[in-house]
Amino acid sequence: MPPPGVKARIDRFWRAIKRINQLYSLGLQNFVKNEDALDAGERNLQVAVEALIDVGEALIAKMDWRTPKSYKDIGLILKEKNVLNNEQTKFFVDAVKLRNILIHNYIYLPPEKIYENLGKFKKILTLIMDNLIGYMEKMGVDP
C-alpha cells in the first residue's frame, strides 16, 4: 500500500482545524479544566502545523524550487515565490516554532497558553492552507 499523499494530509489538516474550532468554543475556563480537551488541543495544533509543513514542502518539491534547509525555510521559500505574503510568512514561522515547542518542550506550555494558541492560529492556518491549495490549483499541481 502506498503511503498517504498530500491529499490525505490536507484532509487531516481540515479535521484538525475542525477539532481546534470545537475545542476553542469550550471557552477558557472549561478548556483548562478538561484534560482530554487539553490533550486534544495540543495534538490537533501539532497535526495542523505538521500538515501545513508537509503540504508546503510538497508544493516546493513539485515546483522544483530550492530545497528548504529547515521547516522555517519552507515558509520563506513560499514567500519568495509569492505564495504567502509577509504576514502569512510570519505566522507560518510562528506556527513552526509552536510545533517545536509542542513536540520538544511541551511541559512549558500551560493550559491557558494552549488555549490562546488555538485562538491565535485557527484562522491563519486555514488561510495559509487555502493559499497553498489555491496556488496548486492555479498552477495545475495535483496534490
mmCIF file with all atom_site columns, C-alpha atoms in Angstrom:
data_model
loop_
_atom_site.group_PDB
_atom_site.id
_atom_site.type_symbol
_atom_site.label_atom_id
_atom_site.label_alt_id
_atom_site.label_comp_id
_atom_site.label_asym_id
_atom_site.label_entity_id
_atom_site.label_seq_id
_atom_site.pdbx_PDB_ins_code
_atom_site.Cartn_x
_atom_site.Cartn_y
_atom_site.Cartn_z
_atom_site.occupancy
_atom_site.B_iso_or_equiv
_atom_site.pdbx_formal_charge
_atom_site.auth_seq_id
_atom_site.auth_comp_id
_atom_site.auth_asym_id
_atom_site.auth_atom_id
_atom_site.pdbx_PDB_model_num
ATOM 1   C CA . MET A 1 1   ? 0.000   0.000  0.000   1.00 0.00 ? 1   MET A CA 1
ATOM 2   C CA . PRO A 1 2   ? 1.494   3.389  -0.939  1.00 0.00 ? 2   PRO A CA 1
ATOM 3   C CA . PRO A 1 3   ? 1.992   5.959  1.822   1.00 0.00 ? 3   PRO A CA 1
ATOM 4   C CA . PRO A 1 4   ? -0.676  8.644  2.178   1.00 0.00 ? 4   PRO A CA 1
ATOM 5   C CA . GLY A 1 5   ? -0.018  11.566 -0.099  1.00 0.00 ? 5   GLY A CA 1
ATOM 6   C CA . VAL A 1 6   ? -0.569  15.275 0.059   1.00 0.00 ? 6   VAL A CA 1
ATOM 7   C CA . LYS A 1 7   ? -4.352  14.912 -0.317  1.00 0.00 ? 7   LYS A CA 1
ATOM 8   C CA . ALA A 1 8   ? -4.515  12.787 2.847   1.00 0.00 ? 8   ALA A CA 1
ATOM 9   C CA . ARG A 1 9   ? -2.506  15.407 4.713   1.00 0.00 ? 9   ARG A CA 1
ATOM 10  C CA . ILE A 1 10  ? -4.842  18.152 3.516   1.00 0.00 ? 10  ILE A CA 1
ATOM 11  C CA . ASP A 1 11  ? -7.840  16.106 4.677   1.00 0.00 ? 11  ASP A CA 1
ATOM 12  C CA . ARG A 1 12  ? -6.213  15.537 8.069   1.00 0.00 ? 12  ARG A CA 1
ATOM 13  C CA . PHE A 1 13  ? -5.482  19.265 8.315   1.00 0.00 ? 13  PHE A CA 1
ATOM 14  C CA . TRP A 1 14  ? -9.184  20.096 7.908   1.00 0.00 ? 14  TRP A CA 1
ATOM 15  C CA . ARG A 1 15  ? -10.102 17.531 10.557  1.00 0.00 ? 15  ARG A CA 1
ATOM 16  C CA . ALA A 1 16  ? -7.583  19.102 12.962  1.00 0.00 ? 16  ALA A CA 1
ATOM 17  C CA . ILE A 1 17  ? -8.944  22.600 12.267  1.00 0.00 ? 17  ILE A CA 1
ATOM 18  C CA . LYS A 1 18  ? -12.488 21.371 12.934  1.00 0.00 ? 18  LYS A CA 1
ATOM 19  C CA . ARG A 1 19  ? -11.370 19.982 16.310  1.00 0.00 ? 19  ARG A CA 1
ATOM 20  C CA . ILE A 1 20  ? -9.436  23.166 17.117  1.00 0.00 ? 20  ILE A CA 1
ATOM 21  C CA . ASN A 1 21  ? -12.582 25.215 16.496  1.00 0.00 ? 21  ASN A CA 1
ATOM 22  C CA . GLN A 1 22  ? -14.646 22.862 18.681  1.00 0.00 ? 22  GLN A CA 1
ATOM 23  C CA . LEU A 1 23  ? -12.112 22.999 21.485  1.00 0.00 ? 23  LEU A CA 1
ATOM 24  C CA . TYR A 1 24  ? -11.798 26.776 21.333  1.00 0.00 ? 24  TYR A CA 1
ATOM 25  C CA . SER A 1 25  ? -15.566 27.095 21.557  1.00 0.00 ? 25  SER A CA 1
ATOM 26  C CA . LEU A 1 26  ? -15.434 25.476 25.022  1.00 0.00 ? 26  LEU A CA 1
ATOM 27  C CA . GLY A 1 27  ? -14.145 28.736 26.452  1.00 0.00 ? 27  GLY A CA 1
ATOM 28  C CA . LEU A 1 28  ? -11.007 29.176 28.517  1.00 0.00 ? 28  LEU A CA 1
ATOM 29  C CA . GLN A 1 29  ? -12.405 28.035 31.875  1.00 0.00 ? 29  GLN A CA 1
ATOM 30  C CA . ASN A 1 30  ? -13.907 24.797 30.529  1.00 0.00 ? 30  ASN A CA 1
ATOM 31  C CA . PHE A 1 31  ? -10.859 24.089 28.372  1.00 0.00 ? 31  PHE A CA 1
ATOM 32  C CA . VAL A 1 32  ? -8.271  24.388 31.151  1.00 0.00 ? 32  VAL A CA 1
ATOM 33  C CA . LYS A 1 33  ? -10.303 22.140 33.487  1.00 0.00 ? 33  LYS A CA 1
ATOM 34  C CA . ASN A 1 34  ? -10.663 19.363 30.903  1.00 0.00 ? 34  ASN A CA 1
ATOM 35  C CA . GLU A 1 35  ? -7.540  17.218 30.470  1.00 0.00 ? 35  GLU A CA 1
ATOM 36  C CA . ASP A 1 36  ? -8.968  15.496 27.395  1.00 0.00 ? 36  ASP A CA 1
ATOM 37  C CA . ALA A 1 37  ? -9.597  18.868 25.762  1.00 0.00 ? 37  ALA A CA 1
ATOM 38  C CA . LEU A 1 38  ? -6.075  19.989 26.625  1.00 0.00 ? 38  LEU A CA 1
ATOM 39  C CA . ASP A 1 39  ? -4.571  16.821 25.126  1.00 0.00 ? 39  ASP A CA 1
ATOM 40  C CA . ALA A 1 40  ? -6.735  17.146 22.016  1.00 0.00 ? 40  ALA A CA 1
ATOM 41  C CA . GLY A 1 41  ? -5.827  20.815 21.673  1.00 0.00 ? 41  GLY A CA 1
ATOM 42  C CA . GLU A 1 42  ? -2.102  20.122 21.823  1.00 0.00 ? 42  GLU A CA 1
ATOM 43  C CA . ARG A 1 43  ? -2.330  17.236 19.375  1.00 0.00 ? 43  ARG A CA 1
ATOM 44  C CA . ASN A 1 44  ? -4.549  18.966 16.832  1.00 0.00 ? 44  ASN A CA 1
ATOM 45  C CA . LEU A 1 45  ? -2.405  22.109 16.821  1.00 0.00 ? 45  LEU A CA 1
ATOM 46  C CA . GLN A 1 46  ? 0.624   19.918 16.188  1.00 0.00 ? 46  GLN A CA 1
ATOM 47  C CA . VAL A 1 47  ? -1.119  17.970 13.418  1.00 0.00 ? 47  VAL A CA 1
ATOM 48  C CA . ALA A 1 48  ? -2.414  21.116 11.696  1.00 0.00 ? 48  ALA A CA 1
ATOM 49  C CA . VAL A 1 49  ? 1.061   22.658 11.645  1.00 0.00 ? 49  VAL A CA 1
ATOM 50  C CA . GLU A 1 50  ? 2.691   19.390 10.531  1.00 0.00 ? 50  GLU A CA 1
ATOM 51  C CA . ALA A 1 51  ? 0.210   19.103 7.673   1.00 0.00 ? 51  ALA A CA 1
ATOM 52  C CA . LEU A 1 52  ? 0.888   22.692 6.631   1.00 0.00 ? 52  LEU A CA 1
ATOM 53  C CA . ILE A 1 53  ? 4.632   21.991 6.632   1.00 0.00 ? 53  ILE A CA 1
ATOM 54  C CA . ASP A 1 54  ? 4.136   18.799 4.598   1.00 0.00 ? 54  ASP A CA 1
ATOM 55  C CA . VAL A 1 55  ? 1.896   20.455 2.002   1.00 0.00 ? 55  VAL A CA 1
ATOM 56  C CA . GLY A 1 56  ? 4.237   23.437 1.698   1.00 0.00 ? 56  GLY A CA 1
ATOM 57  C CA . GLU A 1 57  ? 7.214   21.133 1.280   1.00 0.00 ? 57  GLU A CA 1
ATOM 58  C CA . ALA A 1 58  ? 5.379   19.059 -1.338  1.00 0.00 ? 58  ALA A CA 1
ATOM 59  C CA . LEU A 1 59  ? 4.493   22.195 -3.316  1.00 0.00 ? 59  LEU A CA 1
ATOM 60  C CA . ILE A 1 60  ? 8.113   23.344 -3.220  1.00 0.00 ? 60  ILE A CA 1
ATOM 61  C CA . ALA A 1 61  ? 9.287   19.940 -4.471  1.00 0.00 ? 61  ALA A CA 1
ATOM 62  C CA . LYS A 1 62  ? 6.674   19.746 -7.251  1.00 0.00 ? 62  LYS A CA 1
ATOM 63  C CA . MET A 1 63  ? 7.565   23.248 -8.438  1.00 0.00 ? 63  MET A CA 1
ATOM 64  C CA . ASP A 1 64  ? 11.279  22.340 -8.308  1.00 0.00 ? 64  ASP A CA 1
ATOM 65  C CA . TRP A 1 65  ? 12.129  25.359 -6.178  1.00 0.00 ? 65  TRP A CA 1
ATOM 66  C CA . ARG A 1 66  ? 15.208  25.436 -3.964  1.00 0.00 ? 66  ARG A CA 1
ATOM 67  C CA . THR A 1 67  ? 15.349  22.799 -1.248  1.00 0.00 ? 67  THR A CA 1
ATOM 68  C CA . PRO A 1 68  ? 14.395  24.083 2.213   1.00 0.00 ? 68  PRO A CA 1
ATOM 69  C CA . LYS A 1 69  ? 17.038  23.678 4.889   1.00 0.00 ? 69  LYS A CA 1
ATOM 70  C CA . SER A 1 70  ? 14.524  23.834 7.745   1.00 0.00 ? 70  SER A CA 1
ATOM 71  C CA . TYR A 1 71  ? 10.791  23.954 8.378   1.00 0.00 ? 71  TYR A CA 1
ATOM 72  C CA . LYS A 1 72  ? 11.057  27.731 8.781   1.00 0.00 ? 72  LYS A CA 1
ATOM 73  C CA . ASP A 1 73  ? 12.729  27.865 5.371   1.00 0.00 ? 73  ASP A CA 1
ATOM 74  C CA . ILE A 1 74  ? 9.592   26.347 3.802   1.00 0.00 ? 74  ILE A CA 1
ATOM 75  C CA . GLY A 1 75  ? 7.655   29.476 4.756   1.00 0.00 ? 75  GLY A CA 1
ATOM 76  C CA . LEU A 1 76  ? 10.429  31.727 3.467   1.00 0.00 ? 76  LEU A CA 1
ATOM 77  C CA . ILE A 1 77  ? 10.538  29.945 0.101   1.00 0.00 ? 77  ILE A CA 1
ATOM 78  C CA . LEU A 1 78  ? 6.751   30.182 -0.204  1.00 0.00 ? 78  LEU A CA 1
ATOM 79  C CA . LYS A 1 79  ? 7.079   33.931 0.424   1.00 0.00 ? 79  LYS A CA 1
ATOM 80  C CA . GLU A 1 80  ? 9.861   34.254 -2.177  1.00 0.00 ? 80  GLU A CA 1
ATOM 81  C CA . LYS A 1 81  ? 7.559   32.629 -4.723  1.00 0.00 ? 81  LYS A CA 1
ATOM 82  C CA . ASN A 1 82  ? 4.598   34.861 -3.747  1.00 0.00 ? 82  ASN A CA 1
ATOM 83  C CA . VAL A 1 83  ? 2.524   32.004 -2.377  1.00 0.00 ? 83  VAL A CA 1
ATOM 84  C CA . LEU A 1 84  ? 2.455   33.676 1.053   1.00 0.00 ? 84  LEU A CA 1
ATOM 85  C CA . ASN A 1 85  ? 2.536   37.357 1.954   1.00 0.00 ? 85  ASN A CA 1
ATOM 86  C CA . ASN A 1 86  ? 4.671   38.868 4.744   1.00 0.00 ? 86  ASN A CA 1
ATOM 87  C CA . GLU A 1 87  ? 2.055   38.429 7.476   1.00 0.00 ? 87  GLU A CA 1
ATOM 88  C CA . GLN A 1 88  ? 1.292   34.833 6.483   1.00 0.00 ? 88  GLN A CA 1
ATOM 89  C CA . THR A 1 89  ? 5.011   34.053 6.417   1.00 0.00 ? 89  THR A CA 1
ATOM 90  C CA . LYS A 1 90  ? 5.409   35.453 9.936   1.00 0.00 ? 90  LYS A CA 1
ATOM 91  C CA . PHE A 1 91  ? 2.556   33.252 11.158  1.00 0.00 ? 91  PHE A CA 1
ATOM 92  C CA . PHE A 1 92  ? 3.964   30.228 9.293   1.00 0.00 ? 92  PHE A CA 1
ATOM 93  C CA . VAL A 1 93  ? 7.287   30.714 11.082  1.00 0.00 ? 93  VAL A CA 1
ATOM 94  C CA . ASP A 1 94  ? 5.486   31.250 14.412  1.00 0.00 ? 94  ASP A CA 1
ATOM 95  C CA . ALA A 1 95  ? 3.488   28.056 13.801  1.00 0.00 ? 95  ALA A CA 1
ATOM 96  C CA . VAL A 1 96  ? 6.723   26.127 13.177  1.00 0.00 ? 96  VAL A CA 1
ATOM 97  C CA . LYS A 1 97  ? 8.110   27.468 16.467  1.00 0.00 ? 97  LYS A CA 1
ATOM 98  C CA . LEU A 1 98  ? 4.913   26.405 18.237  1.00 0.00 ? 98  LEU A CA 1
ATOM 99  C CA . ARG A 1 99  ? 5.177   22.945 16.678  1.00 0.00 ? 99  ARG A CA 1
ATOM 100 C CA . ASN A 1 100 ? 8.724   22.628 18.010  1.00 0.00 ? 100 ASN A CA 1
ATOM 101 C CA . ILE A 1 101 ? 7.569   23.606 21.497  1.00 0.00 ? 101 ILE A CA 1
ATOM 102 C CA . LEU A 1 102 ? 4.640   21.161 21.339  1.00 0.00 ? 102 LEU A CA 1
ATOM 103 C CA . ILE A 1 103 ? 6.986   18.342 20.381  1.00 0.00 ? 103 ILE A CA 1
ATOM 104 C CA . HIS A 1 104 ? 10.112  19.105 22.411  1.00 0.00 ? 104 HIS A CA 1
ATOM 105 C CA . ASN A 1 105 ? 9.201   21.489 25.251  1.00 0.00 ? 105 ASN A CA 1
ATOM 106 C CA . TYR A 1 106 ? 5.542   20.693 25.885  1.00 0.00 ? 106 TYR A CA 1
ATOM 107 C CA . ILE A 1 107 ? 5.968   20.811 29.661  1.00 0.00 ? 107 ILE A CA 1
ATOM 108 C CA . TYR A 1 108 ? 6.495   24.562 29.436  1.00 0.00 ? 108 TYR A CA 1
ATOM 109 C CA . LEU A 1 109 ? 3.096   25.284 27.885  1.00 0.00 ? 109 LEU A CA 1
ATOM 110 C CA . PRO A 1 110 ? 0.402   25.881 30.491  1.00 0.00 ? 110 PRO A CA 1
ATOM 111 C CA . PRO A 1 111 ? -3.215  25.102 29.526  1.00 0.00 ? 111 PRO A CA 1
ATOM 112 C CA . GLU A 1 112 ? -4.015  28.810 29.164  1.00 0.00 ? 112 GLU A CA 1
ATOM 113 C CA . LYS A 1 113 ? -1.253  29.191 26.571  1.00 0.00 ? 113 LYS A CA 1
ATOM 114 C CA . ILE A 1 114 ? -2.522  26.174 24.613  1.00 0.00 ? 114 ILE A CA 1
ATOM 115 C CA . TYR A 1 115 ? -5.988  27.733 24.553  1.00 0.00 ? 115 TYR A CA 1
ATOM 116 C CA . GLU A 1 116 ? -4.558  31.100 23.491  1.00 0.00 ? 116 GLU A CA 1
ATOM 117 C CA . ASN A 1 117 ? -2.713  29.404 20.620  1.00 0.00 ? 117 ASN A CA 1
ATOM 118 C CA . LEU A 1 118 ? -5.877  27.607 19.496  1.00 0.00 ? 118 LEU A CA 1
ATOM 119 C CA . GLY A 1 119 ? -7.479  31.014 19.028  1.00 0.00 ? 119 GLY A CA 1
ATOM 120 C CA . LYS A 1 120 ? -4.377  32.642 17.563  1.00 0.00 ? 120 LYS A CA 1
ATOM 121 C CA . PHE A 1 121 ? -3.701  30.028 14.901  1.00 0.00 ? 121 PHE A CA 1
ATOM 122 C CA . LYS A 1 122 ? -7.091  28.580 13.870  1.00 0.00 ? 122 LYS A CA 1
ATOM 123 C CA . LYS A 1 123 ? -7.885  31.232 11.253  1.00 0.00 ? 123 LYS A CA 1
ATOM 124 C CA . ILE A 1 124 ? -4.391  31.944 9.955   1.00 0.00 ? 124 ILE A CA 1
ATOM 125 C CA . LEU A 1 125 ? -3.546  28.255 9.473   1.00 0.00 ? 125 LEU A CA 1
ATOM 126 C CA . THR A 1 126 ? -6.743  27.921 7.456   1.00 0.00 ? 126 THR A CA 1
ATOM 127 C CA . LEU A 1 127 ? -5.846  30.965 5.363   1.00 0.00 ? 127 LEU A CA 1
ATOM 128 C CA . ILE A 1 128 ? -2.351  29.642 4.674   1.00 0.00 ? 128 ILE A CA 1
ATOM 129 C CA . MET A 1 129 ? -3.677  26.207 3.667   1.00 0.00 ? 129 MET A CA 1
ATOM 130 C CA . ASP A 1 130 ? -6.246  27.871 1.401   1.00 0.00 ? 130 ASP A CA 1
ATOM 131 C CA . ASN A 1 131 ? -3.393  29.806 -0.242  1.00 0.00 ? 131 ASN A CA 1
ATOM 132 C CA . LEU A 1 132 ? -1.356  26.640 -0.776  1.00 0.00 ? 132 LEU A CA 1
ATOM 133 C CA . ILE A 1 133 ? -4.317  24.797 -2.288  1.00 0.00 ? 133 ILE A CA 1
ATOM 134 C CA . GLY A 1 134 ? -5.264  27.804 -4.422  1.00 0.00 ? 134 GLY A CA 1
ATOM 135 C CA . TYR A 1 135 ? -1.728  28.098 -5.743  1.00 0.00 ? 135 TYR A CA 1
ATOM 136 C CA . MET A 1 136 ? -1.645  24.384 -6.561  1.00 0.00 ? 136 MET A CA 1
ATOM 137 C CA . GLU A 1 137 ? -4.926  24.673 -8.449  1.00 0.00 ? 137 GLU A CA 1
ATOM 138 C CA . LYS A 1 138 ? -3.762  27.785 -10.320 1.00 0.00 ? 138 LYS A CA 1
ATOM 139 C CA . MET A 1 139 ? -0.520  26.077 -11.349 1.00 0.00 ? 139 MET A CA 1
ATOM 140 C CA . GLY A 1 140 ? -2.176  22.745 -12.191 1.00 0.00 ? 140 GLY A CA 1
ATOM 141 C CA . VAL A 1 141 ? -0.359  20.894 -9.410  1.00 0.00 ? 141 VAL A CA 1
ATOM 142 C CA . ASP A 1 142 ? -2.293  17.799 -8.365  1.00 0.00 ? 142 ASP A CA 1
ATOM 143 C CA . PRO A 1 143 ? -1.998  17.169 -4.632  1.00 0.00 ? 143 PRO A CA 1
#
